[in-house]
Structures are given as structure tokens and as C-alpha cells.
mmCIF file of C-alpha atoms in Angstrom:
data_model
loop_
_atom_site.group_PDB
_atom_site.id
_atom_site.type_symbol
_atom_site.label_atom_id
_atom_site.label_comp_id
_atom_site.label_asym_id
_atom_site.label_seq_id
_atom_site.Cartn_x
_atom_site.Cartn_y
_atom_site.Cartn_z
ATOM 1 C CA MET A 1 11.221 1.976 0.436
ATOM 2 C CA GLN A 2 13.219 2.851 3.974
ATOM 3 C CA PHE A 3 10.612 1.140 5.787
ATOM 4 C CA THR A 4 12.959 -1.972 7.359
ATOM 5 C CA TYR A 5 16.651 -0.662 5.265
ATOM 6 C CA ARG A 6 15.980 2.736 6.887
ATOM 7 C CA ASN A 7 18.400 1.197 9.779
ATOM 8 C CA PRO A 8 19.961 -1.877 8.019
ATOM 9 C CA GLU A 9 21.475 -3.227 11.020
ATOM 10 C CA ARG A 10 18.689 -3.431 13.625
ATOM 11 C CA ALA A 11 16.592 -4.896 10.112
ATOM 12 C CA THR A 12 19.108 -8.012 9.707
ATOM 13 C CA ASP A 13 20.162 -8.665 13.070
ATOM 14 C CA PRO A 14 17.851 -10.498 15.053
ATOM 15 C CA ASP A 15 19.997 -10.198 17.646
ATOM 16 C CA ARG A 16 18.697 -6.265 17.819
ATOM 17 C CA ALA A 17 16.030 -7.747 19.148
ATOM 18 C CA LEU A 18 16.287 -10.014 21.038
ATOM 19 C CA PRO A 19 19.406 -10.442 23.034
ATOM 20 C CA GLY A 20 21.056 -13.685 22.607
ATOM 21 C CA ALA A 21 18.361 -14.845 19.565
ATOM 22 C CA GLN A 22 19.050 -17.972 18.218
ATOM 23 C CA ALA A 23 16.191 -18.761 15.241
ATOM 24 C CA LEU A 24 13.339 -17.016 13.675
ATOM 25 C CA VAL A 25 10.431 -19.224 13.092
ATOM 26 C CA VAL A 26 8.525 -17.240 10.164
ATOM 27 C CA GLY A 27 5.003 -17.220 9.719
ATOM 28 C CA ALA A 28 2.209 -16.455 6.300
ATOM 29 C CA ARG A 29 -1.176 -15.847 6.600
ATOM 30 C CA ARG A 30 -3.181 -15.866 3.510
ATOM 31 C CA TYR A 31 -5.263 -12.602 2.977
ATOM 32 C CA LYS A 32 -6.261 -13.256 -0.781
ATOM 33 C CA ARG A 33 -10.494 -12.351 -0.190
ATOM 34 C CA ALA A 34 -13.057 -12.732 -3.965
ATOM 35 C CA ASP A 35 -12.847 -9.790 -5.352
ATOM 36 C CA VAL A 36 -15.536 -6.780 -4.513
ATOM 37 C CA ALA A 37 -17.708 -4.555 -7.222
ATOM 38 C CA PRO A 38 -17.851 -1.284 -6.375
ATOM 39 C CA PRO A 39 -20.750 0.404 -4.468
ATOM 40 C CA THR A 40 -22.750 2.740 -5.872
ATOM 41 C CA PRO A 41 -23.708 5.247 -6.114
ATOM 42 C CA GLY A 42 -20.875 8.088 -5.687
ATOM 43 C CA PRO A 43 -16.617 7.603 -6.897
ATOM 44 C CA MET A 44 -14.873 5.232 -5.011
ATOM 45 C CA GLY A 45 -10.937 4.645 -4.202
ATOM 46 C CA SER A 46 -10.140 1.299 -4.169
ATOM 47 C CA VAL A 47 -7.605 -0.262 -1.587
ATOM 48 C CA ALA A 48 -5.143 -3.126 -1.789
ATOM 49 C CA ARG A 49 -6.384 -6.165 -0.124
ATOM 50 C CA TYR A 50 -4.137 -6.555 2.479
ATOM 51 C CA SER A 51 -5.227 -3.698 3.503
ATOM 52 C CA TRP A 52 -8.836 -4.154 3.446
ATOM 53 C CA HIS A 53 -9.090 -5.383 7.463
ATOM 54 C CA ASP A 54 -5.847 -5.706 9.759
ATOM 55 C CA HIS A 55 -4.464 -9.267 8.579
ATOM 56 C CA TYR A 56 -0.929 -8.255 10.487
ATOM 57 C CA ALA A 57 -3.207 -8.611 13.787
ATOM 58 C CA ASP A 58 -4.762 -11.684 13.188
ATOM 59 C CA LEU A 59 -1.083 -12.603 12.196
ATOM 60 C CA ARG A 60 0.469 -11.503 15.494
ATOM 61 C CA ALA A 61 -1.924 -13.185 17.351
ATOM 62 C CA ALA A 62 -1.052 -16.527 15.363
ATOM 63 C CA LEU A 63 2.549 -15.944 15.596
ATOM 64 C CA SER A 64 1.963 -15.276 19.569
ATOM 65 C CA SER A 65 1.073 -18.708 20.168
ATOM 66 C CA ILE A 66 4.232 -20.088 19.150
ATOM 67 C CA ALA A 67 6.228 -17.485 20.960
ATOM 68 C CA ASP A 68 3.691 -18.780 23.808
ATOM 69 C CA ARG A 69 4.714 -22.395 23.651
ATOM 70 C CA VAL A 70 7.921 -21.487 23.222
ATOM 71 C CA VAL A 71 8.532 -19.757 26.505
ATOM 72 C CA ALA A 72 6.775 -22.140 28.220
ATOM 73 C CA ASP A 73 9.286 -24.859 27.172
ATOM 74 C CA GLY A 74 11.466 -22.480 28.899
ATOM 75 C CA PHE A 75 13.092 -19.564 26.045
ATOM 76 C CA THR A 76 12.137 -16.383 25.501
ATOM 77 C CA ALA A 77 10.873 -14.783 22.139
ATOM 78 C CA ARG A 78 9.124 -12.395 20.823
ATOM 79 C CA VAL A 79 6.841 -11.445 17.714
ATOM 80 C CA LEU A 80 7.934 -9.646 14.908
ATOM 81 C CA ALA A 81 5.397 -8.453 11.798
ATOM 82 C CA ASP A 82 4.968 -5.368 9.971
ATOM 83 C CA ASP A 83 6.741 -3.292 12.937
ATOM 84 C CA ASN A 84 10.295 -2.373 10.850
ATOM 85 C CA ALA A 85 12.506 -4.941 13.382
ATOM 86 C CA LEU A 86 13.117 -7.441 10.324
ATOM 87 C CA VAL A 87 13.353 -7.521 6.542
ATOM 88 C CA ASP A 88 10.152 -10.370 6.852
ATOM 89 C CA ARG A 89 10.637 -11.236 3.082
ATOM 90 C CA GLU A 90 14.250 -12.529 3.305
ATOM 91 C CA ALA A 91 13.702 -14.103 6.579
ATOM 92 C CA ALA A 92 10.541 -16.049 4.634
ATOM 93 C CA TYR A 93 13.033 -17.141 1.651
ATOM 94 C CA ARG A 94 15.265 -18.007 4.304
ATOM 95 C CA ALA A 95 13.109 -20.702 6.074
ATOM 96 C CA GLY A 96 12.225 -21.873 3.030
ATOM 97 C CA LEU A 97 8.202 -20.814 2.864
ATOM 98 C CA GLY A 98 8.840 -19.522 -1.227
ATOM 99 C CA TRP A 99 10.795 -17.294 -3.722
ATOM 100 C CA TYR A 100 11.226 -14.428 -5.096
ATOM 101 C CA GLY A 101 9.337 -14.101 -7.910
ATOM 102 C CA LYS A 102 10.243 -11.465 -10.616
ATOM 103 C CA ASN A 103 7.545 -8.776 -9.027
ATOM 104 C CA THR A 104 9.983 -8.859 -5.808
ATOM 105 C CA ASN A 105 6.940 -10.489 -3.519
ATOM 106 C CA LEU A 106 7.676 -14.104 -1.617
ATOM 107 C CA LEU A 107 6.117 -16.597 -3.552
ATOM 108 C CA LEU A 108 5.208 -19.840 -1.624
ATOM 109 C CA PRO A 109 4.757 -22.973 -3.651
ATOM 110 C CA GLY A 110 1.639 -24.105 -4.744
ATOM 111 C CA ARG A 111 -0.070 -20.496 -3.259
ATOM 112 C CA GLY A 112 1.454 -17.769 -4.970
ATOM 113 C CA SER A 113 1.809 -14.503 -3.200
ATOM 114 C CA TRP A 114 -1.040 -13.807 -1.356
ATOM 115 C CA PHE A 115 0.582 -13.822 1.993
ATOM 116 C CA VAL A 116 1.825 -11.324 4.879
ATOM 117 C CA LEU A 117 4.399 -12.078 6.566
ATOM 118 C CA GLY A 118 6.148 -12.254 10.169
ATOM 119 C CA ALA A 119 7.832 -14.416 12.944
ATOM 120 C CA VAL A 120 8.916 -15.249 16.307
ATOM 121 C CA VAL A 121 12.681 -15.161 17.395
ATOM 122 C CA THR A 122 13.602 -17.034 20.123
ATOM 123 C CA ASP A 123 16.847 -18.147 21.883
ATOM 124 C CA ALA A 124 16.234 -21.515 21.343
ATOM 125 C CA PRO A 125 18.244 -23.742 19.412
ATOM 126 C CA LEU A 126 15.970 -24.511 16.933
ATOM 127 C CA PRO A 127 16.736 -26.732 13.131
ATOM 128 C CA THR A 128 17.330 -25.401 10.392
ATOM 129 C CA ALA A 129 15.695 -25.161 7.140
ATOM 130 C CA ALA A 130 16.545 -24.945 3.402
ATOM 131 C CA SER A 131 15.604 -22.031 0.689
ATOM 132 C CA LEU A 132 13.429 -23.067 -1.711
ATOM 133 C CA PRO A 133 14.919 -22.972 -5.478
ATOM 134 C CA ASP A 134 13.254 -20.064 -7.563
ATOM 135 C CA GLY A 135 9.840 -21.680 -8.680
ATOM 136 C CA CYS A 136 8.689 -19.217 -11.806
ATOM 137 C CA GLY A 137 10.753 -20.110 -14.532
ATOM 138 C CA THR A 138 10.884 -18.238 -17.760
ATOM 139 C CA CYS A 139 6.773 -16.669 -16.643
ATOM 140 C CA ASP A 140 7.495 -12.999 -17.081
ATOM 141 C CA ARG A 141 4.107 -12.048 -16.978
ATOM 142 C CA CYS A 142 4.091 -9.339 -13.961
ATOM 143 C CA LEU A 143 6.769 -7.296 -15.469
ATOM 144 C CA PRO A 144 3.860 -5.583 -18.564
ATOM 145 C CA ALA A 145 1.332 -5.905 -15.901
ATOM 146 C CA CYS A 146 3.068 -3.059 -13.413
ATOM 147 C CA PRO A 147 1.334 0.219 -14.992
ATOM 148 C CA THR A 148 4.383 2.269 -14.723
ATOM 149 C CA GLY A 149 6.991 -0.365 -15.661
ATOM 150 C CA ALA A 150 8.072 -0.401 -11.702
ATOM 151 C CA LEU A 151 9.480 -3.645 -12.215
ATOM 152 C CA ILE A 152 12.508 -2.424 -14.377
ATOM 153 C CA ALA A 153 14.192 -6.039 -14.650
ATOM 154 C CA PRO A 154 13.069 -9.091 -13.125
ATOM 155 C CA GLY A 155 13.217 -8.694 -8.952
ATOM 156 C CA VAL A 156 14.688 -5.175 -9.395
ATOM 157 C CA LEU A 157 11.088 -2.646 -8.548
ATOM 158 C CA ASP A 158 12.248 1.451 -9.498
ATOM 159 C CA ALA A 159 9.966 2.451 -6.208
ATOM 160 C CA ARG A 160 9.758 5.731 -7.728
ATOM 161 C CA ARG A 161 7.245 4.913 -10.232
ATOM 162 C CA CYS A 162 5.581 1.851 -7.799
ATOM 163 C CA LEU A 163 1.757 3.044 -7.578
ATOM 164 C CA ALA A 164 1.649 1.612 -3.821
ATOM 165 C CA TRP A 165 4.446 3.573 -2.984
ATOM 166 C CA LEU A 166 3.961 7.246 -4.283
ATOM 167 C CA LEU A 167 0.816 6.770 -2.778
ATOM 168 C CA GLN A 168 2.510 6.330 1.019
ATOM 169 C CA ALA A 169 5.729 8.564 -0.027
ATOM 170 C CA PRO A 170 5.824 11.957 1.194
ATOM 171 C CA GLY A 171 5.653 14.989 -1.230
ATOM 172 C CA VAL A 172 3.938 16.210 -3.719
ATOM 173 C CA PHE A 173 2.565 13.003 -6.500
ATOM 174 C CA PRO A 174 4.433 12.625 -9.638
ATOM 175 C CA ARG A 175 2.682 14.461 -12.587
ATOM 176 C CA GLN A 176 3.375 11.525 -14.582
ATOM 177 C CA TRP A 177 2.020 9.150 -13.016
ATOM 178 C CA ARG A 178 -1.205 10.485 -11.723
ATOM 179 C CA ASP A 179 -3.501 8.606 -15.230
ATOM 180 C CA ALA A 180 -2.202 5.753 -13.965
ATOM 181 C CA LEU A 181 -3.063 5.941 -10.456
ATOM 182 C CA GLY A 182 -6.821 5.371 -11.779
ATOM 183 C CA ASP A 183 -8.861 4.675 -8.946
ATOM 184 C CA ARG A 184 -6.533 3.820 -6.439
ATOM 185 C CA LEU A 185 -6.371 5.514 -3.144
ATOM 186 C CA TYR A 186 -3.982 2.733 -1.665
ATOM 187 C CA GLY A 187 -1.762 -0.072 -2.420
ATOM 188 C CA CYS A 188 -2.058 -1.751 -6.460
ATOM 189 C CA ASP A 189 -2.192 -5.286 -6.798
ATOM 190 C CA ASP A 190 -2.376 -5.329 -10.340
ATOM 191 C CA CYS A 191 1.837 -7.475 -10.746
ATOM 192 C CA GLN A 192 0.512 -10.008 -8.385
ATOM 193 C CA ASP A 193 -3.256 -10.975 -10.442
ATOM 194 C CA ALA A 194 -0.825 -11.049 -13.173
ATOM 195 C CA CYS A 195 1.285 -13.840 -11.629
ATOM 196 C CA PRO A 196 -0.373 -17.640 -12.713
ATOM 197 C CA ALA A 197 0.915 -18.987 -9.338
ATOM 198 C CA ASN A 198 -1.750 -16.626 -8.221
ATOM 199 C CA ARG A 199 -4.622 -17.602 -10.218
ATOM 200 C CA LEU A 200 -3.407 -21.367 -10.190
ATOM 201 C CA ASP A 201 -4.469 -21.161 -6.211
ATOM 202 C CA GLU A 202 -7.022 -19.173 -7.328
ATOM 203 C CA ARG A 203 -8.724 -22.239 -8.868
ATOM 204 C CA ARG A 204 -7.636 -24.697 -7.135
ATOM 205 C CA GLU A 205 -9.041 -22.822 -4.039
ATOM 206 C CA PRO A 206 -11.506 -19.890 -4.652
ATOM 207 C CA SER A 207 -10.936 -17.454 -2.284
ATOM 208 C CA PRO A 208 -13.332 -16.766 1.125
ATOM 209 C CA PRO A 209 -16.133 -13.812 0.898
ATOM 210 C CA ALA A 210 -15.141 -10.605 1.764
ATOM 211 C CA ASP A 211 -15.806 -9.944 5.771
ATOM 212 C CA ALA A 212 -18.640 -7.434 6.453
ATOM 213 C CA ALA A 213 -16.785 -5.202 8.171
ATOM 214 C CA ASP A 214 -13.746 -5.501 5.199
ATOM 215 C CA GLU A 215 -12.881 -2.668 2.988
ATOM 216 C CA PRO A 216 -11.866 -2.553 -0.554
ATOM 217 C CA TRP A 217 -13.304 0.544 -1.599
ATOM 218 C CA VAL A 218 -13.661 3.997 0.516
ATOM 219 C CA PRO A 219 -15.886 6.654 -0.458
ATOM 220 C CA LEU A 220 -13.624 9.617 -2.047
ATOM 221 C CA LEU A 221 -16.165 12.808 -0.890
ATOM 222 C CA GLU A 222 -16.540 10.749 1.997
ATOM 223 C CA ILE A 223 -12.113 10.858 2.844
ATOM 224 C CA LEU A 224 -13.006 14.570 1.376
ATOM 225 C CA SER A 225 -14.989 15.686 4.057
ATOM 226 C CA CYS A 226 -13.935 14.786 6.656
ATOM 227 C CA ASP A 227 -11.132 16.298 9.738
ATOM 228 C CA GLU A 228 -7.771 15.669 10.779
ATOM 229 C CA ALA A 229 -8.673 13.445 13.555
ATOM 230 C CA THR A 230 -11.287 11.600 11.363
ATOM 231 C CA LEU A 231 -9.041 10.853 8.611
ATOM 232 C CA LEU A 232 -6.896 9.579 11.535
ATOM 233 C CA GLU A 233 -9.230 7.345 12.980
ATOM 234 C CA ARG A 234 -10.858 5.664 10.567
ATOM 235 C CA TRP A 235 -7.598 4.770 8.584
ATOM 236 C CA GLY A 236 -5.073 5.078 10.836
ATOM 237 C CA ARG A 237 -3.769 1.817 10.406
ATOM 238 C CA TRP A 238 -2.758 2.148 7.021
ATOM 239 C CA TYR A 239 0.652 3.775 6.734
ATOM 240 C CA ILE A 240 0.985 7.437 5.799
ATOM 241 C CA ALA A 241 3.406 9.084 6.192
ATOM 242 C CA GLU A 242 4.697 11.372 9.109
ATOM 243 C CA ARG A 243 1.207 10.721 10.127
ATOM 244 C CA ARG A 244 0.103 13.893 8.437
ATOM 245 C CA PRO A 245 -3.541 13.289 6.912
ATOM 246 C CA ALA A 246 -3.272 15.402 4.004
ATOM 247 C CA TYR A 247 -1.262 12.468 2.422
ATOM 248 C CA LEU A 248 -4.399 10.770 2.495
ATOM 249 C CA LEU A 249 -7.311 13.977 1.004
ATOM 250 C CA ARG A 250 -3.751 13.392 -1.611
ATOM 251 C CA ASN A 251 -4.739 10.587 -3.108
ATOM 252 C CA ALA A 252 -8.366 10.898 -2.570
ATOM 253 C CA LEU A 253 -8.023 13.890 -4.990
ATOM 254 C CA LEU A 254 -5.921 12.187 -7.662
ATOM 255 C CA ALA A 255 -8.617 9.110 -7.260
ATOM 256 C CA LEU A 256 -10.980 11.635 -7.883
ATOM 257 C CA ALA A 257 -10.321 13.104 -10.712
ATOM 258 C CA ASN A 258 -9.431 9.934 -12.055
ATOM 259 C CA VAL A 259 -12.558 8.352 -11.915
ATOM 260 C CA GLY A 260 -15.181 11.420 -10.910
ATOM 261 C CA ASN A 261 -17.968 13.540 -13.075
ATOM 262 C CA GLY A 262 -17.585 17.375 -12.820
ATOM 263 C CA GLU A 263 -20.310 18.137 -13.191
ATOM 264 C CA ASP A 264 -22.285 16.228 -10.096
ATOM 265 C CA PRO A 265 -22.313 19.251 -7.873
ATOM 266 C CA ALA A 266 -21.184 17.124 -4.748
ATOM 267 C CA VAL A 267 -17.731 16.573 -6.750
ATOM 268 C CA ALA A 268 -17.692 20.341 -7.672
ATOM 269 C CA HIS A 269 -17.943 21.203 -3.662
ATOM 270 C CA ALA A 270 -15.019 19.147 -2.681
ATOM 271 C CA ILE A 271 -12.891 20.213 -4.440
ATOM 272 C CA THR A 272 -14.027 23.930 -3.652
ATOM 273 C CA ASP A 273 -13.489 23.085 -0.394
ATOM 274 C CA ALA A 274 -9.670 21.052 -1.037
ATOM 275 C CA LEU A 275 -9.049 24.530 -2.961
ATOM 276 C CA GLY A 276 -9.529 26.417 0.327
ATOM 277 C CA HIS A 277 -8.067 24.126 2.784
ATOM 278 C CA PRO A 278 -5.137 25.072 5.375
ATOM 279 C CA ASP A 279 -2.644 22.455 3.689
ATOM 280 C CA GLY A 280 -0.766 23.970 0.107
ATOM 281 C CA LEU A 281 -0.409 20.660 0.036
ATOM 282 C CA VAL A 282 -3.720 19.724 -0.277
ATOM 283 C CA ARG A 283 -4.400 22.764 -2.511
ATOM 284 C CA ALA A 284 -1.843 21.972 -5.157
ATOM 285 C CA HIS A 285 -3.119 18.590 -5.503
ATOM 286 C CA ALA A 286 -6.652 19.918 -6.097
ATOM 287 C CA VAL A 287 -5.852 21.810 -8.623
ATOM 288 C CA TRP A 288 -4.754 19.781 -10.897
ATOM 289 C CA ALA A 289 -8.258 17.626 -10.178
ATOM 290 C CA ALA A 290 -10.065 20.582 -10.884
ATOM 291 C CA ALA A 291 -8.344 21.090 -14.258
ATOM 292 C CA ARG A 292 -8.842 17.566 -15.214
ATOM 293 C CA LEU A 293 -12.703 17.141 -14.063
ATOM 294 C CA GLY A 294 -13.278 20.756 -16.067
ATOM 295 C CA LEU A 295 -13.890 22.568 -13.178
ATOM 296 C CA THR A 296 -11.240 24.748 -13.723
ATOM 297 C CA ARG A 297 -13.061 28.169 -13.350
ATOM 298 C CA LEU A 298 -12.859 26.746 -9.460
ATOM 299 C CA LEU A 299 -9.250 28.324 -9.804
ATOM 300 C CA HIS A 300 -9.879 31.799 -9.002
ATOM 301 C CA LEU A 301 -10.131 30.591 -5.303
ATOM 302 C CA VAL A 302 -6.183 30.095 -5.221
ATOM 303 C CA ALA A 303 -5.098 32.932 -8.207
ATOM 304 C CA ASP A 304 -3.296 34.667 -5.905
ATOM 305 C CA ASP A 305 -2.059 31.084 -3.694
ATOM 306 C CA ALA A 306 1.573 32.157 -2.500
ATOM 307 C CA ASP A 307 2.566 27.994 -2.074
ATOM 308 C CA PRO A 308 5.268 27.025 -4.078
ATOM 309 C CA ALA A 309 3.261 23.379 -4.282
ATOM 310 C CA VAL A 310 -0.223 25.626 -5.577
ATOM 311 C CA ARG A 311 2.350 27.829 -7.787
ATOM 312 C CA ASP A 312 3.969 25.102 -9.645
ATOM 313 C CA GLU A 313 0.478 23.309 -10.333
ATOM 314 C CA LEU A 314 -0.882 25.789 -11.844
ATOM 315 C CA ASP A 315 2.447 26.831 -14.113
ATOM 316 C CA ALA A 316 2.050 23.499 -15.199
ATOM 317 C CA LEU A 317 -1.372 24.143 -16.205
ATOM 318 C CA PRO A 318 -1.542 24.215 -20.580
ATOM 319 C CA ALA A 319 -2.458 28.254 -20.880
ATOM 320 C CA ALA A 320 -6.098 27.141 -21.984
ATOM 321 C CA ARG A 321 -6.739 25.269 -19.046
ATOM 322 C CA ARG A 322 -5.850 28.229 -15.985
#
């Protein structure tokens, strides 16, 4: 996925983050909250649980208290969490927090995988921990739970088919996975939902209710009505490829095509606006959305569009739907 592996020398060498590094103190913060039913009315896009709220901010605050203690003892420390400076899962694995599940997530003994991970890198000479053995055994329920079959083997994820990655990836969203996307706007939790370790932890300690400020669902028509500045202001804490708001609009159009009602005037208005958007990427996905929603009467708006992505979408439509 390139976030840390684009620069492996940096991401696998704590000395790059803190010269003289001797140890990592790794932390995990649970983010699971109780399920929230989609509000009505209007088509809604679902958000993966880790992004309902900025849990990394809470994790950084907790790790900062550890770093402050280390500094108070005369050493140097730096907090690393979700900043591409460290392969967080591998650090947590080597620190003995958990093992790699067959869905490639880190599973904590008795707690599962609903955790964000981070670390304090320090020059303090701390004792080391031992890695944990595999705890999945013969269970492989996460593999068939993946909507696109991205888990091609135990512990092997083909990111080119992973919906969570595709929603963050630049470029045109692959057509073959658009139906499987469903209402997803950002992220996918299916392999974690299927994991028995997570289900056992939920029965033992039910998740607390979502906070009032949490955002498990986003009104798709609202996203499609926002200008670029508002999109970045409201949802800029998410990873948006190239910081280009068109990718949020792309995702919203695909989700709207899957869950919207083409007979709703508000939906037709949103598609009309998207077909006239200045960014060809947005117009291209609006073509697919219009066809899926039975709004092909709107495609005359892009009939002469010269953008290659738009032309490609038009050419891919069955002749009867053009």
C-alpha cells in the first residue's frame, strides 16, 4: 500500500526517527464502538470504525505521557503513530502485543484487532519482549468474508482488490469491484467483523456506545454538494490521495449508485451536478452512477466530453444504456 513501504529504509529503522534509538515502547488503543444504524432519510455512506473519530489523536496523547516520563528520566523520546515513519504492525508484533491474523491485522490475545497502533522510540536501554506465536489455529473465517476475495491466502492480502485500499487509491475505481463496494465511503471492516477473536471480545466486554461526535455514516448527497475547501475541512483527517477532493466525490458517487434511488429528484440533481463537474474523474464516475441509477437520460450532458476517463466510461456502457 506504499504508506510505509515507499521508504522502507526509514520505516524499518527507528534510528532514522531518533538517532541513537535503543527501544520502542509500543501501544495499542481500542477503537471499537457499538454499531450505529444508518440515519434516515437520504442515502448514507458507511465509514470504517477506526475513522469514526480521530483515534490516533487519542493514542498520540497517551503515548506522549509515556514519552514525557522517559524524558523526565533523562532520555530522549519521540512519538510515532500513523505518520509513515514506522511499520506499526511489525513493531507491535515484535513487542509481543499480538500475532498476525490471517487477514493480516494484528490480533491481541483475548482482545482481537479493533486497535490503532503506535510507539514511542527512545534511546533509553529498555528490556526487550518476545513475539507471540500464531493464535488463529485452523480458523480462516476472515478469508471468505472479504467482499472481493482480496485475502488470497492466509496472511496474504492483494491490495488491488481490497475495498479499504481502493477507496484511498488514486485513479479510476476498478469497475469489477464497484458493485461489491455497496454503501462504503471510507474503509471496510468485513474481515474484522468475521473474526471469532473480535466476536468473543465483544461478548465478554460489549463495546461502548458511539460518541455524539462520531461519524459512522455520512450523507452522500451532502458530500456531493460540498465545494473542495469544505470537503477538506470536514473530512481532511481521512487519507485522501494527493489531497484531491475529487476522490471523495468519486467514492460518494459509487456508494450513491449502489444505495440511492434514481427516482429521487435530489439524487438526480446530484448526478446532474456531478456530470458537469470540472474534474473529469468526477464526471467519469458520475457516468457509471447515472447508468446504474437508471438516469441515462442525463448522459447527454457528457455526450461530447473529450476527457479520456469519461469517454472510457461511456464506451463501457451497454449500447442500450448509452
